Amino acid sequence: GFRWNIEYWELWNEPEAESGWSGTPAQFYELYRAVATRLKARFPAVKVGGYGCSGLFESDSEYGGDRFAHNHQVLAWLTNFVAYCASERTRTPLDFISWHMYETDPERVTRHGRFARGLLDRYGFRKMIFLALAVSFVGALGRSLCHSYFFFWIAMALTGIAPTFVQ
């Protein structure tokens, strides 16, 4: 991938999902640390992060009910991951965090972005000016994908996050 000038490397995808990772969270965090550290040592200009979290839905009061237990687990994974990366003991590279959303409402995207910004701030990643969101907008009501990306851009601007799309 480096030959193709891939600048942003998202490591893994939804490890907190039942089929996403068969080891413990601690084992995943250690794998992430080993890979991210090696990538940054070999290619200092690349950005590494992740991990393609399956969502920040617990941060949104409109979600809950039957999904609460899963959502709680998802946010625990992400919170512990960010804490692990921030730890003086592990010193793990983290240039961005990423998560998935399927949404047409820019306000909901904004709430999730604010939650992510608060999480990063709480663990000392205040200078991280980039959050990569793996956002897929549902094309409901005839909205085009381009129109939905416009909503995403506005929502992220409202949170103070500099949005960048990583395909």
Short mmCIF file of N, CA and C in Angstrom, two decimals:
data_model
loop_
_atom_site.label_atom_id
_atom_site.label_comp_id
_atom_site.label_asym_id
_atom_site.label_seq_id
_atom_site.Cartn_x
_atom_site.Cartn_y
_atom_site.Cartn_z
N GLY A 1 0.79 -1.19 0.00
CA GLY A 1 0.00 0.00 0.00
C GLY A 1 0.83 1.26 0.00
N PHE A 2 2.05 1.22 0.56
CA PHE A 2 2.84 2.43 0.65
C PHE A 2 3.23 2.92 -0.74
N ARG A 3 3.42 2.01 -1.69
CA ARG A 3 3.76 2.41 -3.06
C ARG A 3 2.68 3.28 -3.68
N TRP A 4 1.46 3.17 -3.19
CA TRP A 4 0.34 3.92 -3.74
C TRP A 4 0.06 5.19 -2.94
N ASN A 5 0.98 5.60 -2.12
CA ASN A 5 0.85 6.82 -1.31
C ASN A 5 -0.36 6.80 -0.39
N ILE A 6 -0.67 5.67 0.19
CA ILE A 6 -1.74 5.60 1.17
C ILE A 6 -1.21 6.26 2.44
N GLU A 7 -1.82 7.35 2.82
CA GLU A 7 -1.33 8.15 3.95
C GLU A 7 -1.96 7.72 5.27
N TYR A 8 -3.22 7.31 5.25
CA TYR A 8 -3.95 6.97 6.48
C TYR A 8 -4.17 5.46 6.54
N TRP A 9 -3.73 4.86 7.65
CA TRP A 9 -3.83 3.42 7.84
C TRP A 9 -4.74 3.14 9.03
N GLU A 10 -5.92 2.63 8.73
CA GLU A 10 -6.83 2.23 9.79
C GLU A 10 -6.53 0.76 10.11
N LEU A 11 -6.20 0.50 11.36
CA LEU A 11 -5.82 -0.85 11.75
C LEU A 11 -7.01 -1.58 12.35
N TRP A 12 -7.46 -2.55 11.62
CA TRP A 12 -8.55 -3.46 11.98
C TRP A 12 -9.90 -2.87 11.60
N ASN A 13 -10.94 -3.61 11.95
CA ASN A 13 -12.31 -3.18 11.70
C ASN A 13 -13.22 -3.86 12.71
N GLU A 14 -13.87 -3.07 13.52
CA GLU A 14 -14.85 -3.54 14.50
C GLU A 14 -14.37 -4.72 15.35
N PRO A 15 -13.26 -4.57 16.05
CA PRO A 15 -12.79 -5.69 16.88
C PRO A 15 -13.74 -6.02 18.02
N GLU A 16 -14.56 -5.07 18.42
CA GLU A 16 -15.50 -5.31 19.52
C GLU A 16 -16.72 -6.11 19.08
N ALA A 17 -16.88 -6.27 17.78
CA ALA A 17 -18.00 -7.07 17.27
C ALA A 17 -17.73 -8.55 17.52
N GLU A 18 -18.79 -9.32 17.61
CA GLU A 18 -18.67 -10.73 17.92
C GLU A 18 -17.72 -11.45 16.96
N SER A 19 -17.77 -11.10 15.70
CA SER A 19 -16.90 -11.76 14.71
C SER A 19 -15.65 -10.95 14.39
N GLY A 20 -15.41 -9.87 15.13
CA GLY A 20 -14.32 -8.96 14.78
C GLY A 20 -12.95 -9.32 15.32
N TRP A 21 -12.88 -9.91 16.49
CA TRP A 21 -11.60 -10.22 17.13
C TRP A 21 -11.85 -11.35 18.12
N SER A 22 -11.05 -12.39 18.05
CA SER A 22 -11.29 -13.55 18.91
C SER A 22 -10.50 -13.50 20.21
N GLY A 23 -9.57 -12.58 20.32
CA GLY A 23 -8.78 -12.46 21.55
C GLY A 23 -9.41 -11.49 22.53
N THR A 24 -8.65 -11.14 23.54
CA THR A 24 -9.12 -10.19 24.55
C THR A 24 -8.89 -8.77 24.04
N PRO A 25 -9.58 -7.81 24.64
CA PRO A 25 -9.28 -6.41 24.28
C PRO A 25 -7.80 -6.08 24.50
N ALA A 26 -7.23 -6.53 25.60
CA ALA A 26 -5.82 -6.24 25.89
C ALA A 26 -4.90 -6.78 24.79
N GLN A 27 -5.22 -7.96 24.27
CA GLN A 27 -4.42 -8.53 23.19
C GLN A 27 -4.55 -7.69 21.92
N PHE A 28 -5.76 -7.20 21.67
CA PHE A 28 -5.95 -6.34 20.50
C PHE A 28 -5.15 -5.05 20.65
N TYR A 29 -5.22 -4.42 21.82
CA TYR A 29 -4.50 -3.17 22.03
C TYR A 29 -3.00 -3.38 21.84
N GLU A 30 -2.47 -4.52 22.29
CA GLU A 30 -1.05 -4.81 22.12
C GLU A 30 -0.72 -5.04 20.63
N LEU A 31 -1.59 -5.73 19.91
CA LEU A 31 -1.37 -5.91 18.48
C LEU A 31 -1.37 -4.55 17.78
N TYR A 32 -2.34 -3.70 18.12
CA TYR A 32 -2.40 -2.37 17.53
C TYR A 32 -1.10 -1.61 17.81
N ARG A 33 -0.65 -1.65 19.08
CA ARG A 33 0.58 -0.95 19.44
C ARG A 33 1.77 -1.44 18.62
N ALA A 34 1.91 -2.74 18.49
CA ALA A 34 3.05 -3.31 17.75
C ALA A 34 3.01 -2.88 16.28
N VAL A 35 1.85 -2.97 15.65
CA VAL A 35 1.74 -2.62 14.23
C VAL A 35 1.90 -1.11 14.04
N ALA A 36 1.21 -0.31 14.84
CA ALA A 36 1.28 1.15 14.69
C ALA A 36 2.70 1.66 14.94
N THR A 37 3.36 1.13 15.94
CA THR A 37 4.72 1.55 16.26
C THR A 37 5.67 1.21 15.11
N ARG A 38 5.51 0.02 14.56
CA ARG A 38 6.36 -0.41 13.45
C ARG A 38 6.10 0.43 12.20
N LEU A 39 4.84 0.67 11.89
CA LEU A 39 4.53 1.50 10.72
C LEU A 39 5.12 2.90 10.86
N LYS A 40 4.95 3.52 12.04
CA LYS A 40 5.46 4.88 12.24
C LYS A 40 6.99 4.92 12.22
N ALA A 41 7.64 3.85 12.70
CA ALA A 41 9.11 3.80 12.68
C ALA A 41 9.63 3.70 11.25
N ARG A 42 8.96 2.90 10.45
CA ARG A 42 9.40 2.67 9.07
C ARG A 42 8.96 3.78 8.13
N PHE A 43 7.75 4.32 8.36
CA PHE A 43 7.17 5.35 7.49
C PHE A 43 6.63 6.48 8.38
N PRO A 44 7.49 7.37 8.87
CA PRO A 44 7.06 8.39 9.84
C PRO A 44 5.93 9.31 9.37
N ALA A 45 5.77 9.49 8.07
CA ALA A 45 4.75 10.41 7.57
C ALA A 45 3.35 9.81 7.55
N VAL A 46 3.22 8.49 7.63
CA VAL A 46 1.88 7.91 7.57
C VAL A 46 1.12 8.22 8.86
N LYS A 47 -0.20 8.20 8.74
CA LYS A 47 -1.08 8.39 9.90
C LYS A 47 -1.68 7.02 10.21
N VAL A 48 -1.62 6.65 11.48
CA VAL A 48 -2.20 5.37 11.90
C VAL A 48 -3.27 5.62 12.94
N GLY A 49 -4.27 4.80 12.90
CA GLY A 49 -5.35 4.93 13.86
C GLY A 49 -6.37 3.85 13.65
N GLY A 50 -7.51 4.11 14.18
CA GLY A 50 -8.58 3.13 14.04
C GLY A 50 -9.53 3.27 15.20
N TYR A 51 -10.12 2.27 15.33
CA TYR A 51 -9.94 0.97 14.72
C TYR A 51 -11.17 0.54 13.94
N GLY A 52 -11.91 1.48 13.47
CA GLY A 52 -13.15 1.16 12.79
C GLY A 52 -14.22 0.68 13.75
N CYS A 53 -14.40 1.44 14.83
CA CYS A 53 -15.39 1.11 15.86
C CYS A 53 -16.78 0.98 15.24
N SER A 54 -17.56 0.05 15.76
CA SER A 54 -18.88 -0.20 15.15
C SER A 54 -19.91 0.87 15.49
N GLY A 55 -19.54 1.89 16.21
CA GLY A 55 -20.45 3.01 16.43
C GLY A 55 -20.32 3.63 17.80
N LEU A 56 -20.81 4.85 17.92
CA LEU A 56 -20.80 5.58 19.19
C LEU A 56 -22.23 5.79 19.66
N PHE A 57 -23.07 4.83 19.45
CA PHE A 57 -24.51 5.01 19.63
C PHE A 57 -24.92 5.28 21.08
N GLU A 58 -24.19 4.74 22.05
CA GLU A 58 -24.57 5.00 23.44
C GLU A 58 -24.44 6.48 23.78
N SER A 59 -23.60 7.18 23.02
CA SER A 59 -23.44 8.62 23.25
C SER A 59 -24.67 9.39 22.79
N ASP A 60 -25.57 8.72 22.11
CA ASP A 60 -26.74 9.35 21.54
C ASP A 60 -27.98 8.83 22.26
N SER A 61 -28.71 9.70 22.93
CA SER A 61 -29.84 9.30 23.75
C SER A 61 -30.97 8.64 22.95
N GLU A 62 -30.95 8.79 21.64
CA GLU A 62 -32.01 8.18 20.84
C GLU A 62 -31.80 6.68 20.65
N TYR A 63 -30.62 6.19 21.00
CA TYR A 63 -30.35 4.76 20.91
C TYR A 63 -30.43 4.17 22.31
N GLY A 64 -30.59 2.90 22.38
CA GLY A 64 -30.65 2.25 23.68
C GLY A 64 -31.52 1.02 23.60
N GLY A 65 -32.25 0.75 24.65
CA GLY A 65 -33.12 -0.41 24.66
C GLY A 65 -32.32 -1.69 24.53
N ASP A 66 -32.71 -2.54 23.59
CA ASP A 66 -32.05 -3.82 23.39
C ASP A 66 -30.59 -3.66 22.99
N ARG A 67 -30.26 -2.54 22.39
CA ARG A 67 -28.89 -2.34 21.92
C ARG A 67 -27.96 -1.83 23.02
N PHE A 68 -28.51 -1.50 24.20
CA PHE A 68 -27.70 -0.84 25.22
C PHE A 68 -26.48 -1.67 25.62
N ALA A 69 -26.66 -2.96 25.86
CA ALA A 69 -25.54 -3.79 26.31
C ALA A 69 -24.43 -3.80 25.27
N HIS A 70 -24.80 -3.99 24.01
CA HIS A 70 -23.78 -3.98 22.96
C HIS A 70 -23.12 -2.61 22.86
N ASN A 71 -23.92 -1.56 22.90
CA ASN A 71 -23.39 -0.20 22.80
C ASN A 71 -22.43 0.10 23.93
N HIS A 72 -22.78 -0.35 25.13
CA HIS A 72 -21.90 -0.14 26.29
C HIS A 72 -20.56 -0.84 26.06
N GLN A 73 -20.60 -2.04 25.53
CA GLN A 73 -19.37 -2.79 25.24
C GLN A 73 -18.52 -2.06 24.19
N VAL A 74 -19.18 -1.54 23.16
CA VAL A 74 -18.48 -0.84 22.10
C VAL A 74 -17.74 0.37 22.67
N LEU A 75 -18.43 1.18 23.48
CA LEU A 75 -17.79 2.38 24.03
C LEU A 75 -16.72 2.02 25.05
N ALA A 76 -16.90 0.92 25.78
CA ALA A 76 -15.85 0.48 26.71
C ALA A 76 -14.59 0.11 25.93
N TRP A 77 -14.75 -0.62 24.84
CA TRP A 77 -13.60 -0.98 24.00
C TRP A 77 -12.89 0.29 23.52
N LEU A 78 -13.65 1.23 22.97
CA LEU A 78 -13.04 2.44 22.42
C LEU A 78 -12.39 3.29 23.51
N THR A 79 -13.08 3.47 24.63
CA THR A 79 -12.51 4.26 25.73
C THR A 79 -11.22 3.62 26.24
N ASN A 80 -11.23 2.34 26.44
CA ASN A 80 -10.03 1.64 26.92
C ASN A 80 -8.92 1.67 25.89
N PHE A 81 -9.27 1.62 24.62
CA PHE A 81 -8.28 1.72 23.55
C PHE A 81 -7.59 3.08 23.57
N VAL A 82 -8.37 4.14 23.66
CA VAL A 82 -7.79 5.49 23.70
C VAL A 82 -6.94 5.67 24.96
N ALA A 83 -7.42 5.16 26.09
CA ALA A 83 -6.65 5.23 27.34
C ALA A 83 -5.33 4.46 27.20
N TYR A 84 -5.38 3.31 26.57
CA TYR A 84 -4.17 2.50 26.36
C TYR A 84 -3.17 3.28 25.51
N CYS A 85 -3.64 3.86 24.42
CA CYS A 85 -2.75 4.62 23.54
C CYS A 85 -2.14 5.83 24.25
N ALA A 86 -2.89 6.43 25.17
CA ALA A 86 -2.44 7.63 25.88
C ALA A 86 -1.50 7.31 27.04
N SER A 87 -1.46 6.07 27.46
CA SER A 87 -0.68 5.68 28.64
C SER A 87 0.82 5.94 28.46
N GLU A 88 1.44 6.47 29.49
CA GLU A 88 2.89 6.67 29.46
C GLU A 88 3.61 5.34 29.30
N ARG A 89 3.03 4.28 29.83
CA ARG A 89 3.65 2.96 29.79
C ARG A 89 3.70 2.41 28.37
N THR A 90 2.64 2.63 27.59
CA THR A 90 2.58 2.03 26.25
C THR A 90 3.02 2.97 25.14
N ARG A 91 2.81 4.26 25.30
CA ARG A 91 3.21 5.24 24.28
C ARG A 91 2.88 4.77 22.87
N THR A 92 1.60 4.64 22.60
CA THR A 92 1.14 4.07 21.34
C THR A 92 0.72 5.16 20.36
N PRO A 93 1.23 5.10 19.12
CA PRO A 93 0.82 6.10 18.12
C PRO A 93 -0.68 6.03 17.84
N LEU A 94 -1.32 7.18 17.83
CA LEU A 94 -2.74 7.26 17.49
C LEU A 94 -2.96 8.62 16.83
N ASP A 95 -3.09 8.62 15.51
CA ASP A 95 -3.30 9.86 14.77
C ASP A 95 -4.77 10.17 14.54
N PHE A 96 -5.62 9.17 14.63
CA PHE A 96 -7.05 9.38 14.45
C PHE A 96 -7.81 8.20 15.04
N ILE A 97 -9.07 8.45 15.34
CA ILE A 97 -9.97 7.36 15.66
C ILE A 97 -11.04 7.32 14.58
N SER A 98 -11.61 6.16 14.37
CA SER A 98 -12.62 6.03 13.33
C SER A 98 -13.77 5.17 13.83
N TRP A 99 -14.94 5.46 13.32
CA TRP A 99 -16.11 4.67 13.66
C TRP A 99 -17.08 4.70 12.49
N HIS A 100 -18.07 3.82 12.57
CA HIS A 100 -19.05 3.70 11.51
C HIS A 100 -20.37 4.33 11.91
N MET A 101 -21.01 4.94 10.96
CA MET A 101 -22.35 5.51 11.12
C MET A 101 -23.08 5.39 9.81
N TYR A 102 -24.34 5.07 9.90
CA TYR A 102 -25.22 5.06 8.73
C TYR A 102 -26.33 6.06 9.06
N GLU A 103 -26.26 7.23 8.50
CA GLU A 103 -27.08 8.32 9.03
C GLU A 103 -27.43 9.34 7.96
N THR A 104 -28.57 9.98 8.12
CA THR A 104 -28.95 11.10 7.27
C THR A 104 -29.11 12.39 8.06
N ASP A 105 -29.07 12.31 9.38
CA ASP A 105 -29.31 13.46 10.24
C ASP A 105 -27.99 14.10 10.66
N PRO A 106 -27.68 15.30 10.18
CA PRO A 106 -26.40 15.94 10.53
C PRO A 106 -26.28 16.23 12.03
N GLU A 107 -27.39 16.44 12.71
CA GLU A 107 -27.33 16.69 14.16
C GLU A 107 -26.83 15.46 14.90
N ARG A 108 -27.27 14.29 14.49
CA ARG A 108 -26.81 13.06 15.13
C ARG A 108 -25.32 12.85 14.86
N VAL A 109 -24.89 13.13 13.64
CA VAL A 109 -23.47 13.02 13.31
C VAL A 109 -22.68 13.99 14.20
N THR A 110 -23.21 15.18 14.40
CA THR A 110 -22.56 16.17 15.26
C THR A 110 -22.43 15.68 16.69
N ARG A 111 -23.48 15.07 17.23
CA ARG A 111 -23.41 14.54 18.61
C ARG A 111 -22.34 13.48 18.74
N HIS A 112 -22.25 12.62 17.76
CA HIS A 112 -21.22 11.57 17.81
C HIS A 112 -19.83 12.18 17.71
N GLY A 113 -19.68 13.19 16.85
CA GLY A 113 -18.39 13.88 16.73
C GLY A 113 -17.99 14.57 18.02
N ARG A 114 -18.94 15.19 18.69
CA ARG A 114 -18.65 15.85 19.97
C ARG A 114 -18.25 14.83 21.04
N PHE A 115 -18.92 13.69 21.04
CA PHE A 115 -18.56 12.64 21.98
C PHE A 115 -17.12 12.20 21.74
N ALA A 116 -16.76 11.96 20.48
CA ALA A 116 -15.40 11.53 20.15
C ALA A 116 -14.38 12.59 20.55
N ARG A 117 -14.69 13.86 20.27
CA ARG A 117 -13.77 14.95 20.63
C ARG A 117 -13.56 14.98 22.14
N GLY A 118 -14.64 14.82 22.91
CA GLY A 118 -14.54 14.80 24.37
C GLY A 118 -13.70 13.64 24.87
N LEU A 119 -13.87 12.47 24.26
CA LEU A 119 -13.07 11.30 24.64
C LEU A 119 -11.60 11.55 24.40
N LEU A 120 -11.27 12.07 23.24
CA LEU A 120 -9.87 12.36 22.92
C LEU A 120 -9.29 13.42 23.86
N ASP A 121 -10.06 14.45 24.13
CA ASP A 121 -9.60 15.50 25.05
C ASP A 121 -9.34 14.94 26.45
N ARG A 122 -10.23 14.08 26.91
CA ARG A 122 -10.11 13.51 28.25
C ARG A 122 -8.81 12.73 28.42
N TYR A 123 -8.30 12.14 27.35
CA TYR A 123 -7.08 11.35 27.45
C TYR A 123 -5.86 12.07 26.87
N GLY A 124 -5.95 13.38 26.72
CA GLY A 124 -4.79 14.17 26.35
C GLY A 124 -4.51 14.29 24.86
N PHE A 125 -5.42 13.87 24.03
CA PHE A 125 -5.24 14.01 22.59
C PHE A 125 -5.86 15.32 22.10
N ARG A 126 -5.62 16.39 22.82
CA ARG A 126 -6.22 17.68 22.51
C ARG A 126 -5.70 18.29 21.21
N LYS A 127 -4.49 17.91 20.84
CA LYS A 127 -3.90 18.48 19.62
C LYS A 127 -4.26 17.67 18.38
N MET A 128 -4.96 16.57 18.56
CA MET A 128 -5.38 15.79 17.41
C MET A 128 -6.43 16.60 16.66
N ILE A 129 -6.08 17.07 15.49
CA ILE A 129 -7.00 17.93 14.76
C ILE A 129 -7.76 17.16 13.70
N PHE A 130 -7.53 15.88 13.62
CA PHE A 130 -8.16 15.08 12.57
C PHE A 130 -8.82 13.86 13.17
N LEU A 131 -10.07 13.67 12.86
CA LEU A 131 -10.78 12.45 13.20
C LEU A 131 -11.26 11.85 11.90
N ALA A 132 -10.93 10.64 11.63
CA ALA A 132 -11.41 9.98 10.41
C ALA A 132 -12.67 9.23 10.75
N LEU A 133 -13.73 9.58 10.11
CA LEU A 133 -15.00 8.90 10.36
C LEU A 133 -15.33 8.04 9.16
N ALA A 134 -15.54 6.79 9.42
CA ALA A 134 -16.00 5.91 8.35
C ALA A 134 -17.51 6.08 8.31
N VAL A 135 -17.94 7.12 7.67
CA VAL A 135 -19.36 7.47 7.67
C VAL A 135 -19.98 7.09 6.33
N SER A 136 -21.05 6.35 6.40
CA SER A 136 -21.81 6.04 5.20
C SER A 136 -23.22 6.57 5.42
N PHE A 137 -23.59 7.55 4.67
CA PHE A 137 -24.91 8.12 4.83
C PHE A 137 -25.92 7.30 4.03
N VAL A 138 -27.01 7.03 4.67
CA VAL A 138 -28.09 6.32 4.00
C VAL A 138 -28.73 7.27 3.02
N GLY A 139 -28.95 6.83 1.82
CA GLY A 139 -29.51 7.70 0.79
C GLY A 139 -31.02 7.79 0.88
N ALA A 140 -31.54 8.06 2.05
CA ALA A 140 -32.99 8.12 2.25
C ALA A 140 -33.55 9.39 1.63
N LEU A 141 -34.80 9.34 1.32
CA LEU A 141 -35.55 10.49 0.81
C LEU A 141 -34.94 11.05 -0.47
N GLY A 142 -34.27 10.20 -1.22
CA GLY A 142 -33.72 10.63 -2.49
C GLY A 142 -32.48 11.49 -2.38
N ARG A 143 -31.91 11.62 -1.18
CA ARG A 143 -30.69 12.42 -1.05
C ARG A 143 -29.54 11.69 -1.72
N SER A 144 -28.76 12.42 -2.42
CA SER A 144 -27.60 11.80 -3.05
C SER A 144 -26.50 11.66 -2.02
N LEU A 145 -25.55 10.79 -2.31
CA LEU A 145 -24.41 10.61 -1.42
C LEU A 145 -23.65 11.93 -1.29
N CYS A 146 -23.53 12.66 -2.37
CA CYS A 146 -22.84 13.95 -2.34
C CYS A 146 -23.54 14.92 -1.39
N HIS A 147 -24.86 14.97 -1.45
CA HIS A 147 -25.63 15.83 -0.56
C HIS A 147 -25.40 15.41 0.90
N SER A 148 -25.36 14.10 1.15
CA SER A 148 -25.14 13.60 2.50
C SER A 148 -23.75 13.97 3.01
N TYR A 149 -22.75 13.89 2.13
CA TYR A 149 -21.42 14.30 2.54
C TYR A 149 -21.40 15.78 2.91
N PHE A 150 -22.19 16.59 2.23
CA PHE A 150 -22.30 18.00 2.59
C PHE A 150 -22.83 18.14 4.02
N PHE A 151 -23.87 17.36 4.38
CA PHE A 151 -24.37 17.38 5.75
C PHE A 151 -23.29 16.97 6.73
N PHE A 152 -22.53 15.94 6.37
CA PHE A 152 -21.45 15.47 7.24
C PHE A 152 -20.43 16.58 7.47
N TRP A 153 -20.05 17.25 6.41
CA TRP A 153 -19.05 18.32 6.51
C TRP A 153 -19.53 19.43 7.45
N ILE A 154 -20.78 19.83 7.30
CA ILE A 154 -21.35 20.86 8.18
C ILE A 154 -21.38 20.37 9.62
N ALA A 155 -21.82 19.14 9.84
CA ALA A 155 -21.90 18.60 11.19
C ALA A 155 -20.53 18.57 11.86
N MET A 156 -19.51 18.17 11.15
CA MET A 156 -18.18 18.12 11.72
C MET A 156 -17.65 19.53 11.98
N ALA A 157 -17.97 20.46 11.12
CA ALA A 157 -17.54 21.84 11.34
C ALA A 157 -18.14 22.38 12.63
N LEU A 158 -19.37 21.99 12.94
CA LEU A 158 -20.01 22.44 14.17
C LEU A 158 -19.33 21.90 15.43
N THR A 159 -18.61 20.80 15.31
CA THR A 159 -17.93 20.22 16.46
C THR A 159 -16.51 20.74 16.61
N GLY A 160 -16.03 21.47 15.65
CA GLY A 160 -14.65 21.94 15.70
C GLY A 160 -13.67 20.90 15.20
N ILE A 161 -14.17 19.86 14.55
CA ILE A 161 -13.33 18.80 14.02
C ILE A 161 -13.03 19.10 12.58
N ALA A 162 -11.78 18.91 12.18
CA ALA A 162 -11.43 19.09 10.78
C ALA A 162 -11.71 17.77 10.06
N PRO A 163 -12.78 17.71 9.27
CA PRO A 163 -13.14 16.44 8.64
C PRO A 163 -12.27 16.11 7.45
N THR A 164 -11.97 14.86 7.31
CA THR A 164 -11.29 14.35 6.13
C THR A 164 -11.90 13.02 5.81
N PHE A 165 -12.10 12.75 4.55
CA PHE A 165 -12.70 11.49 4.15
C PHE A 165 -11.61 10.51 3.80
N VAL A 166 -11.67 9.35 4.36
CA VAL A 166 -10.75 8.27 4.07
C VAL A 166 -11.56 7.16 3.46
N GLN A 167 -11.31 6.85 2.24
CA GLN A 167 -12.08 5.80 1.54
C GLN A 167 -11.42 4.46 1.74
#
